[in-house]
Coordinates of C-alpha atoms and ligand atoms in Angstrom, one line a residue:
M1 CA -0.6 44.0 -21.3
P2 CA -4.1 42.7 -22.3
Q3 CA -6.5 42.6 -19.5
P4 CA -7.4 39.0 -18.3
H5 CA -11.0 38.1 -19.2
V6 CA -11.5 36.3 -15.9
R7 CA -10.3 37.0 -12.4
F8 CA -9.7 34.1 -10.1
E9 CA -12.1 34.1 -7.2
R10 CA -9.5 32.3 -5.1
D11 CA -5.8 32.6 -5.3
P12 CA -4.5 29.5 -7.2
A13 CA -1.6 29.3 -4.8
D14 CA -4.1 29.0 -2.0
V15 CA -6.1 26.3 -3.8
L16 CA -2.9 24.3 -4.4
R17 CA -2.0 24.7 -0.7
Q18 CA -5.3 23.2 0.2
L19 CA -4.8 20.4 -2.3
H20 CA -1.4 19.6 -0.6
E21 CA -3.2 19.5 2.7
L22 CA -5.8 17.2 1.4
R23 CA -3.2 14.9 -0.1
A24 CA -1.3 14.7 3.2
Q25 CA -4.3 12.7 4.6
D26 CA -3.9 10.0 2.0
V27 CA -1.8 6.9 2.4
P28 CA 1.6 7.6 0.9
T29 CA 2.0 6.7 -2.8
H30 CA 5.8 6.4 -2.5
G31 CA 8.3 4.9 -0.1
G32 CA 7.1 1.3 0.0
R33 CA 5.0 1.4 3.2
V34 CA 1.8 0.7 1.3
L35 CA 1.7 -2.8 -0.1
A36 CA -1.5 -2.5 -2.3
Y37 CA -2.9 0.1 -4.8
V38 CA 0.4 1.9 -5.5
Y39 CA 3.5 1.0 -7.5
D40 CA 6.6 2.9 -6.8
P41 CA 9.7 2.3 -9.0
G42 CA 11.8 4.0 -6.3
V43 CA 13.3 6.1 -9.1
P44 CA 12.2 9.8 -8.9
A45 CA 13.3 10.4 -12.5
V46 CA 10.7 8.0 -13.8
D47 CA 7.9 9.9 -12.0
E48 CA 9.3 13.2 -13.2
L49 CA 9.3 11.9 -16.8
A50 CA 5.7 10.7 -16.4
A51 CA 4.6 14.1 -15.0
E52 CA 6.3 16.0 -17.8
A53 CA 4.8 13.8 -20.5
S54 CA 1.3 14.1 -19.0
R55 CA 1.6 17.8 -19.0
I56 CA 2.6 17.9 -22.7
A57 CA -0.5 15.8 -23.6
L58 CA -2.9 17.3 -21.0
H59 CA -5.4 18.9 -23.4
V60 CA -5.2 16.3 -26.1
N61 CA -8.4 14.5 -26.9
G62 CA -7.7 10.8 -27.5
L63 CA -11.2 10.5 -29.1
D64 CA -9.9 11.1 -32.6
P65 CA -6.4 9.9 -33.6
T66 CA -6.8 11.4 -37.0
A67 CA -6.9 14.9 -35.4
F68 CA -4.3 13.9 -32.9
P69 CA -1.9 11.5 -34.7
S70 CA 0.4 11.5 -31.6
V71 CA -2.2 9.4 -29.9
A72 CA -2.2 6.7 -32.6
R73 CA 1.6 6.6 -32.7
M74 CA 2.0 6.3 -28.9
E75 CA -0.7 3.6 -28.8
A76 CA 0.9 1.6 -31.6
D77 CA 4.3 1.8 -30.0
L78 CA 2.9 0.5 -26.7
V79 CA 0.9 -2.3 -28.4
R80 CA 4.0 -3.4 -30.3
R81 CA 6.1 -3.4 -27.1
A82 CA 3.5 -5.4 -25.2
R83 CA 3.0 -8.0 -27.9
D84 CA 6.8 -8.5 -28.2
L85 CA 7.1 -8.9 -24.4
L86 CA 4.1 -11.2 -24.1
G87 CA 4.7 -13.8 -26.9
G88 CA 2.5 -12.2 -29.6
D89 CA 3.2 -12.3 -33.3
D90 CA 2.0 -9.8 -35.8
E91 CA -1.5 -11.2 -35.8
V92 CA -1.8 -9.8 -32.3
V93 CA -3.3 -6.3 -32.2
G94 CA -4.9 -4.3 -29.4
S95 CA -5.4 -1.0 -27.7
V96 CA -4.6 1.1 -24.7
T97 CA -7.4 1.5 -22.2
S98 CA -7.9 3.5 -19.0
G99 CA -7.1 0.6 -16.7
G100 CA -7.5 -3.1 -16.0
T101 CA -11.2 -2.9 -15.4
E102 CA -11.8 -1.4 -18.8
S103 CA -9.5 -4.0 -20.5
C104 CA -11.4 -6.8 -18.8
L105 CA -14.8 -5.3 -19.7
L106 CA -13.7 -5.0 -23.4
A107 CA -12.3 -8.5 -23.4
V108 CA -15.7 -9.8 -22.3
K109 CA -17.6 -7.6 -24.8
T110 CA -15.4 -8.9 -27.6
A111 CA -15.8 -12.5 -26.7
R112 CA -19.5 -12.2 -26.2
D113 CA -19.9 -10.6 -29.7
A114 CA -17.6 -13.3 -31.3
W115 CA -19.7 -16.0 -29.6
R116 CA -22.9 -14.4 -31.0
A117 CA -21.4 -14.0 -34.4
A118 CA -20.4 -17.7 -34.4
G119 CA -24.1 -18.6 -33.8
G120 CA -24.1 -18.7 -30.0
E121 CA -27.7 -18.9 -28.7
G122 CA -29.3 -17.9 -25.4
R123 CA -27.5 -16.0 -22.7
A124 CA -23.7 -16.2 -23.0
Q125 CA -21.7 -17.7 -20.1
L126 CA -18.5 -16.4 -18.6
V127 CA -16.4 -19.0 -16.8
L128 CA -14.5 -17.5 -13.8
P129 CA -12.3 -19.0 -11.2
V130 CA -13.3 -17.6 -7.8
T131 CA -10.0 -15.8 -7.8
A132 CA -10.7 -14.0 -11.0
H133 CA -10.8 -10.2 -10.6
P134 CA -14.2 -8.6 -9.9
A135 CA -13.8 -6.6 -13.1
F136 CA -15.1 -9.7 -14.9
H137 CA -18.2 -9.9 -12.7
K138 CA -18.7 -6.2 -13.4
A139 CA -18.4 -7.1 -17.1
A140 CA -21.0 -9.8 -16.8
H141 CA -23.3 -7.4 -14.9
Y142 CA -23.0 -4.7 -17.5
L143 CA -23.0 -6.9 -20.6
D144 CA -25.6 -9.5 -19.4
L145 CA -23.6 -12.7 -19.3
E146 CA -24.2 -15.5 -16.8
V147 CA -21.2 -16.0 -14.5
V148 CA -20.1 -19.7 -13.9
R149 CA -17.8 -19.7 -10.9
V150 CA -15.1 -22.4 -10.7
P151 CA -13.6 -23.1 -7.2
V152 CA -9.9 -23.1 -6.8
D153 CA -7.8 -25.8 -5.2
G154 CA -7.2 -24.8 -1.6
P155 CA -3.5 -25.6 -1.1
T156 CA -2.3 -24.1 -4.4
G157 CA -4.9 -21.3 -4.7
A158 CA -5.2 -21.9 -8.4
V159 CA -8.0 -23.3 -10.5
T160 CA -7.5 -26.8 -11.9
A161 CA -8.0 -27.6 -15.6
A162 CA -10.4 -30.4 -14.7
A163 CA -12.6 -28.1 -12.8
V164 CA -12.8 -25.7 -15.7
D165 CA -13.3 -28.5 -18.1
S166 CA -16.4 -29.7 -16.2
V167 CA -18.3 -26.4 -16.9
L168 CA -17.4 -25.9 -20.6
G169 CA -20.2 -26.1 -23.0
P170 CA -21.9 -24.4 -26.0
R171 CA -23.0 -21.3 -24.1
V172 CA -19.6 -20.4 -22.8
A173 CA -18.3 -17.3 -24.6
L174 CA -15.1 -16.9 -22.6
V175 CA -13.0 -18.6 -20.0
V176 CA -10.7 -16.4 -17.8
V177 CA -7.5 -17.4 -16.2
S178 CA -5.2 -15.2 -14.1
A179 CA -1.5 -14.7 -14.5
P180 CA -1.3 -14.4 -11.6
S181 CA -4.4 -13.9 -9.5
Y182 CA -4.7 -10.8 -7.4
P183 CA -5.8 -12.5 -4.1
Y184 CA -2.9 -15.0 -3.9
G185 CA -0.4 -14.1 -6.6
V186 CA -0.5 -17.6 -8.0
L187 CA -0.6 -18.7 -11.7
D188 CA -3.6 -20.6 -13.0
P189 CA -2.8 -23.5 -15.4
V190 CA -3.0 -21.3 -18.4
A191 CA -1.7 -23.8 -21.0
E192 CA -4.1 -26.6 -20.0
V193 CA -7.1 -24.3 -19.8
A194 CA -6.4 -22.5 -23.0
G195 CA -5.9 -25.9 -24.7
L196 CA -9.2 -27.3 -23.4
A197 CA -11.1 -24.1 -24.4
A198 CA -9.5 -24.1 -27.9
A199 CA -10.5 -27.7 -28.5
Q200 CA -14.2 -26.6 -28.1
G201 CA -13.8 -23.4 -30.0
I202 CA -14.1 -21.3 -26.8
A203 CA -12.2 -18.0 -26.3
C204 CA -9.7 -17.8 -23.4
H205 CA -8.6 -14.6 -21.8
V206 CA -5.4 -14.3 -19.7
D207 CA -5.8 -11.7 -17.1
A208 CA -2.2 -10.5 -16.7
C209 CA -3.3 -7.1 -15.5
I210 CA -1.0 -7.3 -12.5
G211 CA 1.6 -9.8 -13.4
G212 CA 2.1 -9.2 -17.2
W213 CA 4.9 -6.7 -16.9
V214 CA 6.8 -8.8 -14.4
L215 CA 6.3 -12.5 -15.3
P216 CA 8.4 -12.2 -18.5
Y217 CA 11.4 -11.3 -16.3
T218 CA 11.0 -14.3 -14.0
D219 CA 12.1 -17.9 -14.4
V220 CA 8.5 -19.3 -14.3
E221 CA 8.6 -22.4 -16.4
Q222 CA 5.0 -22.9 -17.4
P223 CA 3.9 -20.9 -20.5
W224 CA 1.1 -18.4 -19.8
D225 CA 1.1 -15.8 -22.5
L226 CA 0.2 -15.2 -26.1
S227 CA 2.7 -17.8 -27.3
L228 CA 0.0 -20.3 -26.4
P229 CA -2.3 -20.6 -29.5
G230 CA -5.5 -21.1 -27.4
V231 CA -5.1 -17.7 -25.7
T232 CA -7.3 -15.3 -27.6
S233 CA -6.9 -12.2 -25.5
L234 CA -4.7 -10.8 -22.7
S235 CA -4.9 -7.8 -20.5
V236 CA -1.9 -6.1 -18.8
D237 CA -1.9 -2.9 -16.8
L238 CA 0.7 -0.3 -17.4
H239 CA -0.3 1.6 -14.3
K240 CA 0.8 -1.3 -12.2
Y241 CA 4.2 -2.8 -13.0
G242 CA 4.7 -0.5 -16.0
Y243 CA 5.3 2.0 -13.2
V244 CA 3.2 4.8 -14.7
P245 CA 0.5 7.0 -13.2
K246 CA -3.1 5.6 -13.1
G247 CA -5.1 5.5 -16.3
A248 CA -3.2 3.1 -18.6
S249 CA -3.7 -0.6 -19.4
L250 CA -3.5 -2.7 -22.6
L251 CA -5.8 -5.2 -24.1
L252 CA -4.4 -7.5 -26.8
H253 CA -6.3 -9.8 -29.1
R254 CA -5.2 -12.6 -31.4
G255 CA -6.5 -11.8 -34.8
R256 CA -7.7 -8.6 -36.4
D257 CA -11.2 -9.8 -37.0
R258 CA -11.7 -10.7 -33.4
A259 CA -10.2 -7.4 -32.3
R260 CA -12.6 -5.4 -34.4
L261 CA -15.5 -6.6 -32.2
Q262 CA -14.1 -4.5 -29.4
S263 CA -15.2 -1.3 -31.2
F264 CA -18.4 0.6 -31.2
A265 CA -19.2 2.7 -34.3
L266 CA -22.1 4.9 -35.2
A267 CA -22.5 6.8 -38.5
S268 CA -26.3 7.4 -38.3
W269 CA -26.6 10.6 -36.4
P270 CA -26.3 14.2 -37.6
G271 CA -22.9 14.7 -35.8
Y272 CA -19.4 13.4 -36.2
A273 CA -18.9 9.7 -37.0
V274 CA -18.3 7.9 -33.8
V275 CA -15.7 5.1 -33.7
N276 CA -14.7 4.1 -30.2
P277 CA -12.5 1.1 -29.6
S278 CA -12.8 1.7 -25.9
M279 CA -15.5 2.8 -23.4
L280 CA -14.9 6.5 -23.3
G281 CA -15.7 9.1 -25.9
S282 CA -13.5 12.1 -25.3
K283 CA -10.5 10.5 -23.7
P284 CA -7.6 11.8 -21.7
A285 CA -4.2 11.3 -23.5
A286 CA -2.1 12.3 -20.5
P287 CA -2.0 8.7 -19.1
L288 CA -1.1 7.4 -22.5
A289 CA 1.6 9.9 -23.0
A290 CA 3.0 9.2 -19.5
A291 CA 3.0 5.4 -20.2
W292 CA 4.5 5.8 -23.6
A293 CA 7.3 8.1 -22.3
V294 CA 8.2 5.9 -19.3
A295 CA 8.2 2.7 -21.5
E296 CA 10.3 4.3 -24.1
A297 CA 12.8 5.6 -21.6
L298 CA 13.0 2.5 -19.4
G299 CA 12.9 0.0 -22.2
D300 CA 13.2 -3.7 -21.8
S301 CA 16.4 -3.4 -19.7
G302 CA 14.9 -0.8 -17.4
Y303 CA 11.9 -3.0 -16.8
R304 CA 14.1 -6.0 -16.3
A305 CA 16.0 -4.2 -13.6
L306 CA 12.9 -2.9 -11.8
A307 CA 11.3 -6.4 -12.0
G308 CA 14.5 -7.9 -10.6
R309 CA 14.3 -5.6 -7.6
A310 CA 10.7 -6.3 -6.9
L311 CA 11.3 -10.0 -7.3
A312 CA 14.3 -10.0 -4.9
A313 CA 12.2 -8.2 -2.3
T314 CA 9.3 -10.6 -2.8
A315 CA 11.6 -13.6 -2.4
R316 CA 13.0 -12.2 0.8
L317 CA 9.5 -11.4 2.2
V318 CA 8.1 -14.8 1.3
E319 CA 11.0 -16.5 3.0
V320 CA 10.4 -14.4 6.1
A321 CA 6.7 -15.0 6.1
R322 CA 7.3 -18.8 5.8
S323 CA 9.7 -18.6 8.8
I324 CA 7.1 -16.9 11.0
P325 CA 5.6 -19.5 13.4
G326 CA 1.8 -19.7 13.0
L327 CA 1.8 -18.1 9.6
R328 CA 1.6 -19.7 6.1
V329 CA 2.1 -18.4 2.6
V330 CA -0.7 -19.4 0.1
G331 CA 0.5 -21.6 -2.7
E332 CA 3.6 -20.7 -4.8
P333 CA 3.7 -17.0 -5.6
A334 CA 4.6 -16.6 -9.2
A335 CA 5.5 -12.9 -9.4
T336 CA 5.6 -10.0 -6.9
L337 CA 2.5 -10.5 -4.9
F338 CA 1.5 -13.0 -2.3
A339 CA -0.9 -13.8 0.5
V340 CA -0.4 -15.1 4.1
T341 CA -2.8 -17.0 6.2
A342 CA -2.9 -18.7 9.6
D343 CA -1.1 -22.0 9.8
Q344 CA -3.9 -24.4 10.7
T345 CA -1.5 -27.2 11.5
V346 CA -0.2 -25.6 14.7
P347 CA -2.2 -25.3 17.9
V348 CA -4.7 -22.4 18.0
A349 CA -2.6 -20.6 20.6
E350 CA 0.3 -20.4 18.1
R351 CA -1.6 -19.3 15.1
V352 CA -1.3 -15.8 13.6
D353 CA -4.6 -14.5 12.3
P354 CA -3.9 -12.6 9.1
H355 CA -6.4 -9.8 9.8
H356 CA -5.0 -9.1 13.3
L357 CA -1.6 -9.3 11.6
A358 CA -2.6 -6.6 9.1
D359 CA -3.9 -4.4 11.9
A360 CA -0.7 -4.8 13.9
A361 CA 1.4 -4.1 10.8
R362 CA -0.7 -1.0 10.2
A363 CA -0.1 0.2 13.8
R364 CA 3.6 -0.1 13.0
G365 CA 3.2 2.0 9.8
W366 CA 2.8 -0.6 7.1
V367 CA -0.3 -1.1 5.0
I368 CA -1.0 -4.7 4.1
Q369 CA -4.4 -5.7 2.8
P370 CA -6.8 -8.0 4.7
Q371 CA -8.8 -10.3 2.4
P372 CA -11.9 -12.2 3.6
A373 CA -12.4 -15.9 3.8
L374 CA -14.7 -17.4 1.2
Q375 CA -17.0 -20.4 1.3
T376 CA -16.9 -22.2 -2.1
S377 CA -18.5 -25.4 -3.3
E378 CA -15.1 -27.1 -2.7
G379 CA -14.6 -25.9 0.8
L380 CA -13.5 -22.8 2.7
L381 CA -10.8 -20.5 1.4
P382 CA -9.2 -19.0 4.5
R383 CA -9.0 -15.4 5.4
T384 CA -5.7 -13.9 4.2
A385 CA -3.6 -10.8 4.1
H386 CA -2.2 -9.6 0.8
L387 CA 1.1 -7.9 -0.1
T388 CA 1.9 -6.3 -3.4
V389 CA 5.6 -5.8 -3.6
T390 CA 7.2 -3.2 -5.9
A391 CA 10.7 -2.2 -6.8
V392 CA 10.9 0.4 -4.0
T393 CA 10.1 -2.4 -1.4
L394 CA 13.7 -3.6 -1.8
D395 CA 14.9 -0.3 -0.3
V396 CA 12.9 -1.0 2.9
V397 CA 12.8 -4.8 2.9
D398 CA 14.8 -5.3 6.1
E399 CA 12.6 -2.9 8.0
L400 CA 9.4 -4.5 6.5
A401 CA 10.6 -8.0 7.3
G402 CA 11.3 -6.9 10.9
A403 CA 7.8 -5.3 11.1
L404 CA 6.1 -8.5 9.9
V405 CA 7.9 -10.6 12.5
A406 CA 7.1 -8.1 15.3
A407 CA 3.5 -7.7 14.2
A408 CA 3.1 -11.5 14.2
D409 CA 4.5 -11.6 17.7
D410 CA 2.0 -8.9 18.7
V411 CA -1.0 -11.0 17.7
R412 CA 0.1 -14.6 17.9
G413 CA -2.7 -16.7 19.6
R414 CA -5.2 -13.8 19.5
V415 CA -8.7 -15.1 18.8
P416 CA -9.8 -14.2 15.3
A417 CA -12.4 -11.5 15.2
S418 CA -16.0 -12.5 14.7
A419 CA -19.2 -10.7 14.0
D420 CA -21.8 -9.8 16.7
P421 CA -24.4 -12.6 16.7
G422 CA -27.3 -10.1 17.3
L423 CA -26.3 -8.1 14.3
M424 CA -25.9 -11.2 12.2
A425 CA -29.4 -12.4 13.1
A426 CA -30.9 -9.0 12.2
A427 CA -29.0 -8.9 8.9
A428 CA -30.1 -12.3 7.9
Q429 CA -33.7 -10.9 7.7
L430 CA -32.7 -8.1 5.4
D431 CA -33.4 -8.0 1.7
P432 CA -30.6 -5.9 0.1
A433 CA -32.8 -5.2 -2.9
T434 CA -35.3 -3.2 -0.7
L435 CA -32.9 -1.8 1.9
D436 CA -33.2 2.0 1.7
A437 CA -30.4 4.5 2.2
A438 CA -31.6 5.6 5.7
T439 CA -31.9 2.0 7.0
A440 CA -28.5 1.1 5.5
Q441 CA -27.0 4.1 7.2
A442 CA -28.5 3.2 10.6
L443 CA -27.1 -0.3 10.2
L444 CA -23.7 1.0 9.5
G445 CA -23.9 3.0 12.8
V446 CA -24.8 -0.2 14.7
A447 CA -21.8 -2.0 13.0
G448 CA -19.6 0.8 14.4
L449 CA -19.1 2.4 11.1
E450 CA -19.9 6.0 11.5
S451 CA -21.3 6.7 8.0
G452 CA -19.3 9.3 6.2
G453 CA -16.6 9.0 8.8
A454 CA -13.1 7.4 8.9
L455 CA -12.6 3.7 9.1
P456 CA -11.8 2.3 12.5
A457 CA -8.2 1.8 13.5
E458 CA -8.7 -2.0 13.6
L459 CA -10.1 -3.5 10.5
A460 CA -10.3 -7.1 11.7
P461 CA -13.9 -6.7 13.2
L462 CA -15.1 -5.1 10.0
M463 CA -13.5 -7.9 7.9
A464 CA -15.4 -10.4 10.2
L465 CA -18.6 -8.7 9.3
I466 CA -17.8 -8.8 5.6
E467 CA -17.1 -12.5 5.9
Q468 CA -20.2 -13.4 7.8
L469 CA -23.0 -11.1 6.5
P470 CA -24.8 -12.3 3.4
P471 CA -22.8 -10.9 0.4
G472 CA -25.7 -8.9 -0.9
V473 CA -26.1 -7.2 2.4
T474 CA -22.4 -6.4 2.7
E475 CA -22.4 -5.0 -0.8
R476 CA -25.4 -2.8 -0.1
L477 CA -23.8 -1.5 3.2
L478 CA -20.4 -0.8 1.6
T479 CA -22.2 1.0 -1.2
E480 CA -23.9 3.1 1.3
Y481 CA -20.7 3.8 3.2
L482 CA -18.8 4.9 0.1
A483 CA -21.7 6.9 -1.3
R484 CA -22.0 8.9 2.0
L485 CA -18.2 9.7 1.8
I486 CA -18.8 11.8 -1.3
E487 CA -22.1 13.4 -0.3
P488 CA -21.6 17.2 -0.2
Ligands
LIG1 C1 -5.8 -4.6 -10.8 C2 -6.3 -5.8 -11.5 C3 -7.4 -5.7 -12.3 C4 -8.2 -4.5 -12.5 O1 -7.5 -3.4 -12.8 P1 -7.8 -1.9 -12.4 O2 -6.7 -1.2 -13.1 O3 -7.8 -1.8 -10.9 O4 -9.1 -1.5 -13.0 C5 -7.8 -6.9 -13.0 N1 -7.2 -8.0 -12.8 C6 -6.2 -8.2 -11.9 C7 -5.5 -9.5 -11.8 C8 -5.7 -7.1 -11.2 O5 -4.7 -7.2 -10.4

C-alpha cells in the first residue's frame, strides 16, 4: 500500500456529520412545505439521477468544450430541447448558464451590444415593467444602462402594451416582458409588446425563467414564446421547473449573429485564447450534467406529468385562496405561482393582511413569501404573499389548503403592521451613500434586527419597515445584515 501524501487533519466522517447538522437548520428543500426557492418533483429517483450525474462531471471544467467535448454535447442537447419546447426554429441558438440571473445579464449585454452595433448613441435604455425580475436591474447596474420603469395595471398585475409603447424610442436597447412575472405569476402581453418593439427595430426579451418549463404544458391561449417573430431572446431556468439542482438555466437568441454578441473573446495575452460565452471562466459542469441527465430521463412526457401535478395543485390552492373571506388572488395566475392580497372591498375588520397571513402560515409550518407594497406612478401595488407551487405540493395540497384557511382565521381583522414613526423620521435623514457599517449595524439593532442573528419569528413588522423606509436605506441596511451573517 502506498503511503498517503496527506493526512486529514479532521476525520472526513466528522466533517460530514457537522455538515448534516448545519443543513438541519435550513428550511427543508423537499416535502412541499416551502413555497419559494425550492422545486421538488416529489420523485426521489429524479434527485438521485441528478446527484449521480453531478458526481460523474464533478471535476470537469466547462471552460473549454474542445478539451471536454461532453460539455458541448450536453449543452447542445439542452438547447435543442428548449428551442423545440419554446417555439424556436433552427435559427434559434443559445447556451446554458449558471442561473436565471446570468441568463438575464447576458440577454441585456447582447441587446446592448446589438443596439450599439446598429448605431445606437448615448446611454442605452432598458425598459422594465415594475414586476420584471431584479436581475435586469442588476444587469443595468453592471452594464451601465438606464432603466425605464413601466408601471403595471393594478387589477391584472401585468404591464399594458400601451404603457410600454409610451416609453419606446431610439435609445431603447431592450424591452423585457415576463412569462410569467415572479411577484404575481401573471403573463405580460408578450405578443403585443414584441410586435410594438419589432416595429421600431427594438429587441424584446421574454423572461420565462420561472414559467418557461411549465407554460408549454398549460392551456394558456395567448402566444408568449419564440414562435412570436418579435421575440429576440428568451430565458428559462432549468433549476426551477426543470427540477434540477441549482446552477442551470438557458438563454436562447433568435439568430446566430445576435447570439455571438453574448460572447467575450480575448486572443491578445500570452496565455490560452479566452472565449467565454457566459460570465464565468472555469466553470462547473456538474449542474449541466445533472440538468442534461434529468431532462434526458424525464423527457417531454415526464415534464408534462410533473407540470400537470403542479398545475393541479395550483388550481386547487387558487380556488381555496379565492374562497377565503378577506383575501384576494392577484390577477389571473398563468402557471404554477400566484400571490394573495387583502380584499379591499370588505370592511377592515374582515380583511386578511397577507404579511400576517404569511407569519401565521409559518407558525403552522408552511413557508410562504411576504412581498412588499410598492408605490408606482400609476398608484399603489398592494402588499402580497407569494406561493410557488411544485409537483410535490399535490402530495400535501389538502394539508396546505387547510393551513391557509386556518392561518387566515388566525389573523383576520388584525391591523397591518406599520413601521415605528420615530425610526422612520430618523431614517428619512439618512444618506445611504455615506452610511457606514457601524451606523448601519446600530440602526439594525434599533429596528430589532440583531445584526448577524436570526430573523424574528414574525416578519410582518420587518416587511413594514422595508415598505416604508426609503429604498436606498433599506438596501443599505439589508446589505449590512447579510454581510454580517458571513463575517467570520
Ligand atoms: C428566478 C427568476 C429569475 C432569476 O433567476 P435566478 O436563477 O434566481 O438567478 C429571473 N426571472 C424570473 C421571472 C425568476 O423567477
